[in-house]
Short mmCIF file of C-alpha atoms in Angstrom, two decimals:
data_model
loop_
_atom_site.label_atom_id
_atom_site.label_comp_id
_atom_site.label_asym_id
_atom_site.label_seq_id
_atom_site.Cartn_x
_atom_site.Cartn_y
_atom_site.Cartn_z
CA MET A 12 5.71 105.78 76.60
CA ALA A 13 8.87 103.68 76.39
CA GLU A 14 10.44 102.57 79.65
CA VAL A 15 13.63 104.52 80.42
CA ILE A 16 16.28 104.58 83.14
CA SER A 17 14.84 107.16 85.49
CA ALA A 18 17.53 107.23 88.18
CA VAL A 19 21.04 106.04 89.05
CA GLU A 20 21.29 106.06 92.82
CA VAL A 21 24.48 105.50 94.79
CA ALA A 22 25.11 104.82 98.49
CA ASP A 23 28.37 104.75 100.47
CA VAL A 24 28.04 101.59 102.58
CA ARG A 25 30.83 100.52 104.93
CA PHE A 26 31.28 97.67 107.40
CA PRO A 27 33.71 98.00 110.35
CA THR A 28 35.64 94.80 109.66
CA SER A 29 38.84 96.40 110.98
CA ARG A 30 37.54 95.96 114.52
CA GLU A 31 38.13 92.18 114.33
CA LEU A 32 40.90 92.38 111.69
CA ASP A 33 38.76 90.45 109.22
CA GLY A 34 40.36 90.90 105.81
CA SER A 35 43.77 91.90 107.20
CA ASP A 36 46.79 91.28 104.98
CA ALA A 37 50.31 92.53 104.36
CA MET A 38 49.28 95.68 102.51
CA ASN A 39 45.84 96.29 104.00
CA PRO A 40 46.24 95.71 107.75
CA GLU A 41 42.93 97.21 108.93
CA PRO A 42 40.34 97.20 106.12
CA ASP A 43 36.74 98.27 106.49
CA TYR A 44 34.96 96.32 103.77
CA SER A 45 32.84 98.76 101.81
CA ALA A 46 30.51 98.99 98.82
CA THR A 47 29.79 101.77 96.39
CA TYR A 48 26.24 100.52 96.03
CA VAL A 49 24.34 101.36 92.84
CA THR A 50 20.63 101.08 92.11
CA LEU A 51 19.27 101.57 88.59
CA ARG A 52 15.61 102.49 88.56
CA THR A 53 13.32 102.55 85.54
CA SER A 54 10.25 104.60 84.80
CA ASP A 55 8.15 101.44 85.14
CA GLY A 56 9.43 100.73 88.65
CA ALA A 57 11.97 98.00 87.84
CA GLU A 58 15.34 97.92 89.60
CA GLY A 59 18.85 96.60 89.07
CA PHE A 60 21.62 96.46 91.67
CA GLY A 61 25.41 96.51 91.41
CA LEU A 62 28.41 97.58 93.43
CA ALA A 63 32.08 98.38 93.46
CA PHE A 64 34.10 96.98 96.36
CA THR A 65 36.54 99.12 98.35
CA ILE A 66 38.06 98.79 101.82
CA GLY A 67 37.00 102.02 103.53
CA ARG A 68 38.55 105.43 102.89
CA GLY A 69 38.08 106.30 99.25
CA ASN A 70 34.66 104.72 98.91
CA GLU A 71 33.27 108.25 98.68
CA ILE A 72 35.51 108.85 95.65
CA THR A 73 34.08 105.85 93.81
CA ALA A 74 30.58 107.06 94.70
CA ALA A 75 31.43 110.46 93.20
CA ALA A 76 32.61 108.72 90.03
CA VAL A 77 29.25 106.93 89.76
CA ARG A 78 27.52 110.31 90.04
CA ALA A 79 29.71 111.60 87.20
CA LEU A 80 28.38 108.76 85.02
CA GLN A 81 24.72 109.43 85.82
CA PRO A 82 24.09 111.76 82.82
CA LEU A 83 25.27 108.99 80.47
CA VAL A 84 22.63 106.61 81.83
CA THR A 85 19.48 108.44 82.88
CA GLY A 86 16.91 108.72 80.12
CA LEU A 87 18.20 105.76 78.11
CA PRO A 88 15.44 103.48 76.77
CA VAL A 89 15.65 100.24 78.76
CA ASP A 90 14.94 97.94 75.81
CA ASP A 91 17.75 99.53 73.78
CA LEU A 92 20.19 99.37 76.69
CA LEU A 93 19.55 95.70 77.43
CA ALA A 94 19.59 94.76 73.75
CA ASP A 95 23.21 95.93 73.41
CA LEU A 96 25.04 95.80 76.72
CA GLY A 97 28.34 95.84 74.86
CA ALA A 98 27.50 99.30 73.52
CA PHE A 99 26.32 100.39 76.98
CA SER A 100 29.66 99.37 78.50
CA ARG A 101 31.56 101.24 75.78
CA ARG A 102 29.36 104.30 76.38
CA LEU A 103 30.44 104.43 80.02
CA THR A 104 34.13 103.57 79.56
CA GLY A 105 34.63 105.53 76.35
CA ASP A 106 33.17 108.94 77.17
CA GLY A 107 35.29 111.57 75.43
CA GLN A 108 36.12 113.39 78.66
CA LEU A 109 35.63 110.97 81.54
CA ARG A 110 37.86 108.31 79.94
CA TRP A 111 40.80 110.68 80.55
CA LEU A 112 40.55 109.68 84.22
CA GLY A 113 41.46 106.11 83.25
CA PRO A 114 41.32 105.17 80.52
CA HIS A 115 39.89 101.78 81.41
CA LYS A 116 41.40 101.70 84.88
CA GLY A 117 41.07 103.00 88.40
CA VAL A 118 38.14 104.63 90.15
CA ILE A 119 36.25 105.65 87.01
CA HIS A 120 36.47 102.13 85.59
CA MET A 121 35.30 100.55 88.85
CA ALA A 122 32.39 102.99 88.93
CA ALA A 123 31.48 102.02 85.38
CA GLY A 124 31.64 98.37 86.45
CA ALA A 125 29.17 98.98 89.28
CA VAL A 126 26.70 100.57 86.85
CA VAL A 127 27.23 97.88 84.19
CA ASN A 128 26.69 95.17 86.80
CA ALA A 129 23.45 96.85 87.86
CA ALA A 130 22.31 96.80 84.23
CA TRP A 131 23.04 93.08 83.98
CA ASP A 132 21.15 92.52 87.22
CA LEU A 133 18.19 94.38 85.73
CA TYR A 134 18.42 92.23 82.58
CA ALA A 135 18.56 88.96 84.52
CA ARG A 136 15.66 89.97 86.76
CA ARG A 137 13.61 90.84 83.69
CA ALA A 138 14.48 87.45 82.17
CA GLY A 139 13.59 85.68 85.42
CA LYS A 140 16.99 83.93 85.54
CA PRO A 141 20.09 83.98 87.72
CA LEU A 142 22.82 85.73 85.78
CA TRP A 143 24.92 82.60 85.16
CA ASP A 144 21.94 80.93 83.52
CA LEU A 145 21.07 84.01 81.48
CA LEU A 146 24.62 84.29 80.13
CA ALA A 147 24.75 80.56 79.40
CA SER A 148 21.53 80.84 77.39
CA LEU A 149 22.90 83.49 75.03
CA SER A 150 24.11 82.38 71.63
CA PRO A 151 27.82 82.50 70.75
CA GLU A 152 27.05 85.42 68.47
CA GLN A 153 25.29 87.34 71.25
CA LEU A 154 28.17 86.73 73.65
CA VAL A 155 30.84 87.76 71.16
CA ALA A 156 28.90 90.95 70.43
CA LEU A 157 29.60 92.02 74.02
CA VAL A 158 33.36 92.04 73.49
CA ASP A 159 35.40 95.03 72.35
CA PHE A 160 38.12 93.31 70.30
CA ARG A 161 39.95 96.52 69.38
CA TYR A 162 42.91 95.90 71.72
CA LEU A 163 42.61 92.10 71.80
CA LYS A 164 42.94 91.02 68.19
CA ASP A 165 46.64 90.19 68.47
CA ALA A 166 45.71 87.59 71.11
CA LEU A 167 42.04 86.73 70.50
CA THR A 168 40.02 87.38 67.36
CA ARG A 169 36.26 87.43 67.03
CA GLU A 170 36.43 84.23 65.01
CA GLU A 171 38.51 82.47 67.67
CA ALA A 172 36.06 83.55 70.36
CA LEU A 173 33.17 82.19 68.31
CA ASP A 174 35.02 78.91 67.84
CA ILE A 175 35.51 78.57 71.63
CA LEU A 176 31.85 79.23 72.35
CA ARG A 177 30.56 77.04 69.52
CA ALA A 178 32.77 74.15 70.64
CA ALA A 179 31.24 74.38 74.13
CA GLU A 180 27.66 74.78 72.92
CA PRO A 181 26.71 71.09 72.46
CA GLY A 182 27.58 70.28 76.09
CA ARG A 183 25.80 73.20 77.71
CA ALA A 184 22.70 71.29 78.80
CA ALA A 185 24.65 68.43 80.38
CA ARG A 186 27.00 70.79 82.23
CA ARG A 187 24.09 72.92 83.42
CA ALA A 188 22.49 69.81 84.90
CA ARG A 189 25.79 68.82 86.50
CA LEU A 190 26.20 72.29 87.99
CA LEU A 191 22.71 72.23 89.45
CA ALA A 192 23.33 68.78 90.93
CA ASP A 193 26.90 69.18 92.22
CA GLY A 194 27.65 72.89 92.54
CA TYR A 195 31.06 74.46 91.87
CA PRO A 196 34.29 73.87 93.85
CA ALA A 197 35.24 76.50 96.42
CA TYR A 198 38.24 77.34 98.56
CA THR A 199 38.26 79.44 101.72
CA THR A 200 40.42 82.33 102.88
CA THR A 201 38.58 82.60 106.21
CA PRO A 202 41.36 80.92 108.28
CA GLY A 203 44.24 82.90 106.87
CA TRP A 204 43.88 86.60 107.68
CA LEU A 205 47.20 88.04 108.79
CA GLY A 206 45.84 89.62 111.96
CA TYR A 207 44.47 86.36 113.35
CA THR A 208 46.26 84.54 116.18
CA ASP A 209 47.92 81.19 115.60
CA ASP A 210 45.23 79.48 117.63
CA LYS A 211 42.48 81.05 115.53
CA LEU A 212 44.26 80.09 112.32
CA VAL A 213 44.55 76.44 113.41
CA ARG A 214 40.96 76.26 114.63
CA LEU A 215 39.54 77.78 111.45
CA ALA A 216 41.76 75.66 109.19
CA ARG A 217 40.52 72.48 110.87
CA GLU A 218 36.93 73.69 110.64
CA ALA A 219 37.41 74.39 106.92
CA VAL A 220 38.53 70.81 106.26
CA ALA A 221 35.62 69.47 108.32
CA GLU A 222 33.27 71.60 106.20
CA GLY A 223 34.54 69.95 103.02
CA PHE A 224 37.03 72.48 101.67
CA THR A 225 40.00 70.97 99.87
CA GLN A 226 41.92 74.26 99.63
CA ILE A 227 42.55 77.11 102.06
CA LYS A 228 44.58 80.31 101.73
CA LEU A 229 46.97 82.13 104.05
CA LYS A 230 48.05 85.74 103.91
CA VAL A 231 51.84 86.27 103.96
CA GLY A 232 54.37 89.01 103.41
CA THR A 233 55.19 91.00 106.55
CA ASP A 234 57.44 88.67 108.58
CA PRO A 235 59.21 85.66 107.01
CA GLU A 236 59.57 83.83 110.32
CA ALA A 237 55.89 84.30 111.12
CA ASP A 238 54.94 83.14 107.61
CA LEU A 239 57.02 79.99 108.04
CA ARG A 240 55.47 79.27 111.45
CA ARG A 241 51.92 79.88 110.23
CA MET A 242 52.47 77.76 107.13
CA ARG A 243 53.76 74.90 109.29
CA LEU A 244 50.80 75.19 111.65
CA ALA A 245 48.34 75.27 108.78
CA ARG A 246 49.88 72.22 107.10
CA GLU A 247 49.80 70.31 110.38
CA ALA A 248 46.16 71.33 110.87
CA VAL A 249 44.86 70.32 107.42
CA GLY A 250 47.14 67.41 106.56
CA PRO A 251 48.90 66.55 103.29
CA GLY A 252 45.82 66.21 101.07
CA VAL A 253 44.58 69.81 101.28
CA ARG A 254 45.99 72.56 99.08
CA ILE A 255 47.30 75.69 100.82
CA ALA A 256 47.57 78.80 98.67
CA VAL A 257 49.47 81.86 99.93
CA ASP A 258 48.77 85.49 99.14
CA ALA A 259 51.29 88.34 99.49
CA ASN A 260 48.91 91.10 98.35
CA GLN A 261 51.69 92.80 96.32
CA ALA A 262 54.09 93.11 99.26
CA TRP A 263 57.31 92.06 97.52
CA GLY A 264 59.68 93.04 94.78
CA VAL A 265 60.50 90.40 92.18
CA GLY A 266 63.69 89.02 93.71
CA GLN A 267 62.29 89.35 97.21
CA ALA A 268 59.31 87.20 96.26
CA VAL A 269 61.55 84.40 95.07
CA GLU A 270 63.71 84.46 98.20
CA TRP A 271 60.75 84.74 100.59
CA LEU A 272 59.00 81.72 99.11
CA ARG A 273 61.95 79.30 99.29
CA PRO A 274 61.63 78.48 103.02
CA LEU A 275 57.90 77.76 102.55
CA ALA A 276 58.53 75.11 99.88
CA PRO A 277 58.61 72.09 102.27
CA TYR A 278 54.99 72.84 103.17
CA GLU A 279 53.93 72.72 99.50
CA PRO A 280 52.24 76.06 98.82
CA TYR A 281 49.89 75.54 95.89
CA TRP A 282 50.03 79.06 94.47
CA ILE A 283 51.52 82.40 95.35
CA GLU A 284 48.98 85.14 94.78
CA GLU A 285 49.90 88.73 93.93
CA PRO A 286 53.60 88.26 94.70
CA THR A 287 54.49 91.72 93.38
CA SER A 288 52.98 94.82 91.77
CA PRO A 289 49.82 93.86 89.88
CA ASP A 290 51.01 95.97 86.94
CA ASP A 291 54.35 94.17 86.57
CA VAL A 292 53.70 91.64 83.82
CA LEU A 293 57.36 90.77 83.27
CA GLY A 294 57.96 90.58 87.01
CA HIS A 295 55.21 87.99 87.36
CA ALA A 296 56.74 86.02 84.49
CA ALA A 297 60.16 86.05 86.15
CA ILE A 298 58.72 84.92 89.48
CA ARG A 299 56.77 82.15 87.76
CA ARG A 300 59.91 80.76 86.16
CA ALA A 301 61.81 80.90 89.44
CA VAL A 302 59.30 79.38 91.88
CA ALA A 303 57.83 76.52 89.83
CA PRO A 304 56.20 74.14 90.64
CA VAL A 305 54.47 76.69 92.89
CA LYS A 306 51.90 78.36 90.67
CA VAL A 307 51.58 82.13 90.22
CA ALA A 308 48.11 83.66 90.50
CA THR A 309 46.93 87.23 90.07
CA GLY A 310 44.07 89.37 88.82
CA GLU A 311 42.04 90.97 91.59
CA HIS A 312 43.82 94.29 90.97
CA CYS A 313 44.24 93.83 87.23
CA HIS A 314 42.83 96.95 85.60
CA ASN A 315 41.25 95.63 82.43
CA GLN A 316 41.16 93.01 79.70
CA VAL A 317 44.34 94.35 78.09
CA MET A 318 46.36 93.70 81.25
CA PHE A 319 44.99 90.17 81.38
CA LYS A 320 45.89 89.73 77.72
CA GLN A 321 49.50 90.69 78.43
CA LEU A 322 49.78 88.42 81.48
CA LEU A 323 48.60 85.53 79.32
CA GLN A 324 50.79 86.40 76.34
CA ALA A 325 53.85 86.66 78.57
CA GLU A 326 53.11 83.28 80.22
CA ALA A 327 53.25 85.17 83.52
CA ILE A 328 50.46 83.38 85.41
CA ASP A 329 49.23 79.87 86.03
CA VAL A 330 45.91 80.99 87.55
CA LEU A 331 43.76 83.92 86.41
CA GLN A 332 41.83 85.60 89.22
CA LEU A 333 39.22 87.85 87.69
CA ASP A 334 37.14 90.07 89.96
CA ALA A 335 33.46 90.96 89.60
CA ALA A 336 33.96 94.60 90.57
CA ARG A 337 37.49 95.67 89.53
CA VAL A 338 37.02 95.79 85.75
CA ALA A 339 34.00 97.23 83.93
CA GLY A 340 31.56 94.61 85.10
CA VAL A 341 30.09 91.48 83.57
CA THR A 342 30.63 92.65 80.01
CA GLU A 343 34.41 92.98 80.27
CA ASN A 344 34.64 89.80 82.32
CA VAL A 345 33.10 87.86 79.43
CA ALA A 346 36.07 88.98 77.33
CA ILE A 347 38.50 87.96 80.09
CA LEU A 348 36.96 84.49 80.34
CA LEU A 349 37.34 84.06 76.59
CA LEU A 350 41.00 85.12 76.79
CA ALA A 351 41.63 82.58 79.56
CA ALA A 352 39.96 79.86 77.50
CA LYS A 353 42.06 80.74 74.45
CA PHE A 354 45.29 80.40 76.47
CA GLY A 355 44.14 77.37 78.47
CA VAL A 356 44.64 79.07 81.86
CA PRO A 357 42.18 78.16 84.65
CA VAL A 358 40.08 80.91 86.19
CA CYS A 359 39.83 80.96 90.01
CA PRO A 360 37.92 84.15 90.78
CA HIS A 361 38.75 86.54 93.58
CA ALA A 362 35.89 86.94 96.03
CA GLY A 363 35.25 87.75 99.69
CA GLY A 364 34.81 91.44 100.37
CA VAL A 365 31.28 92.80 100.19
CA GLY A 366 29.12 90.97 97.68
CA LEU A 367 32.01 89.62 95.62
CA CYS A 368 31.14 85.99 96.39
CA GLU A 369 27.51 86.68 95.50
CA MET A 370 28.45 88.20 92.13
CA VAL A 371 31.51 86.32 90.93
CA GLN A 372 30.00 82.85 91.35
CA HIS A 373 27.85 83.65 88.31
CA LEU A 374 30.90 84.29 86.13
CA ALA A 375 32.63 81.04 87.09
CA MET A 376 29.46 79.02 86.58
CA PHE A 377 28.84 80.62 83.19
CA ASP A 378 32.43 79.79 82.25
CA PHE A 379 31.87 76.14 83.15
CA VAL A 380 28.59 75.81 81.28
CA ALA A 381 29.32 77.85 78.14
CA VAL A 382 33.03 78.73 77.77
CA SER A 383 35.77 76.48 79.18
CA GLY A 384 33.46 73.56 80.00
CA SER A 385 35.72 72.57 82.90
CA THR A 386 36.07 72.82 86.68
CA GLU A 387 39.46 71.08 86.74
CA ASP A 388 41.88 73.04 88.97
CA ARG A 389 39.22 75.74 89.22
CA VAL A 390 37.85 77.03 92.52
CA ILE A 391 35.94 80.13 93.58
CA GLU A 392 37.24 81.95 96.63
CA TYR A 393 34.91 81.96 99.62
CA VAL A 394 35.13 84.16 102.69
CA ASP A 395 32.56 83.82 105.45
CA HIS A 396 31.87 87.52 106.01
CA LEU A 397 28.87 89.81 105.46
CA HIS A 398 26.65 87.49 103.42
CA GLU A 399 23.74 88.13 105.77
CA HIS A 400 23.40 91.63 104.35
CA PHE A 401 22.31 90.34 100.92
CA THR A 402 18.84 89.30 99.85
CA ALA A 403 20.23 86.27 97.99
CA PRO A 404 23.37 85.23 99.89
CA VAL A 405 25.66 82.53 98.58
CA THR A 406 25.11 78.96 99.65
CA VAL A 407 28.26 76.88 100.18
CA ARG A 408 27.86 73.25 101.18
CA ASP A 409 30.54 70.56 101.49
CA GLY A 410 33.11 72.95 100.09
CA ARG A 411 31.09 73.81 96.97
CA TYR A 412 29.06 76.79 95.82
CA LEU A 413 25.49 75.78 95.03
CA ALA A 414 24.18 77.34 91.84
CA PRO A 415 21.96 80.31 92.71
CA ALA A 416 18.36 80.11 91.53
CA VAL A 417 17.19 83.66 92.37
CA PRO A 418 16.96 85.94 89.31
CA GLY A 419 19.68 88.55 89.03
CA LEU A 420 23.36 89.03 89.86
CA GLY A 421 23.03 88.66 93.63
CA ALA A 422 24.17 92.19 94.52
CA GLU A 423 20.97 93.43 96.18
CA MET A 424 21.43 94.37 99.85
CA HIS A 425 18.77 94.55 102.55
CA ALA A 426 17.45 98.08 103.03
CA ALA A 427 18.15 97.85 106.77
CA SER A 428 21.80 96.92 106.13
CA ILE A 429 22.23 99.92 103.84
CA ALA A 430 20.62 102.26 106.37
CA ASP A 431 22.64 100.94 109.31
CA HIS A 432 25.99 100.98 107.53
CA SER A 433 25.71 104.15 105.40
CA TYR A 434 28.74 106.30 105.94
CA PRO A 435 29.10 108.53 107.91
CA ASP A 436 25.54 108.92 109.20
CA GLY A 437 24.35 105.32 109.67
CA PRO A 438 24.10 104.25 113.32
CA VAL A 439 26.98 101.77 113.02
CA TRP A 440 29.25 104.76 112.33
CA SER A 441 27.53 107.69 114.04
CA THR A 442 27.48 105.85 117.39
CA ALA A 443 30.94 104.26 117.06
CA PRO A 444 33.31 104.82 119.99
#
């Protein structure tokens, strides 16, 4: 009998990062990094793993959304599913009733992304390749077949996407070799959490430079005097040759963002990330015009490819920050990478969290090998939290991500980590004070 998807399992896994204020920022002061963790199982015993990232309360809602998608997945022939992952993505995001909960946004879209990512993990494991290498081995025609161009044609046509991919095709082998030899540039947010003391910020910033990072990031947005002091301390700690990005996590209105950033200018912030509502395309454009040469970056809370299209069309961003788990998984992120390439905007993925570094590195590396062909002004975010819970954790050396060699997407967690951190019954939570 043909192999089919026999089960879609979901676990609510949470880590108590609020206890040390890891991940703290202006809008999320005490996050508990969490994963809606999905396992696809097949009738032949194969598995694929994916997740959606949340920060604590509400993770159970995303898990419920995954359960709502289960009937659309179980029983599907595996060969058919993997042969047309574009159709599989549209099946999950386009259901005639469930799409009402989005459409293409919010909890239901993130849940679809977790399942789609698990399907890609299954595909890469079956192919015996890390996901970046699998994607970079697909033909331009296969990659374009993943993309739903219905809402994109005014900005990116199928023919334009094919032209981008075909132009990059001759250099794939050389760039793949370069990636394997040199890795991919990274930056670190580890020093900059808003809840950290000044001493901890300075110590971690100096350690980051010593470890080879050429860019760090600070959280800002609750106290202008504190932001100015912390920016000064960070600049003194890292020196003039290291980029310092700042991230407001949506704390400001449009005019407020412009005014708040002016006092920081002497310390040369490289970009301002999420300066205002992630849905405000025209607001981002206005901020960009006002704060140049400081760059504007956003994307980790961008709902879908249409929002990215509008940000690019409106010339609202200098840096596109796609996320592995916010949109509908790998499939939609291929479309977003093609949009960025069309508009010539560098992609610097959002990471950190739970498993985001492990997953998103594959998208940036695929972009380098087979789409944009460049790492210029491109860096992947790195946060030194929770990697030990994954069976194939990221490797960062001398400020660069090393290309993963383990087959899959990198989202598989250790069984013991899942058991210990399952909410609310895992021992980390059931025995908490």
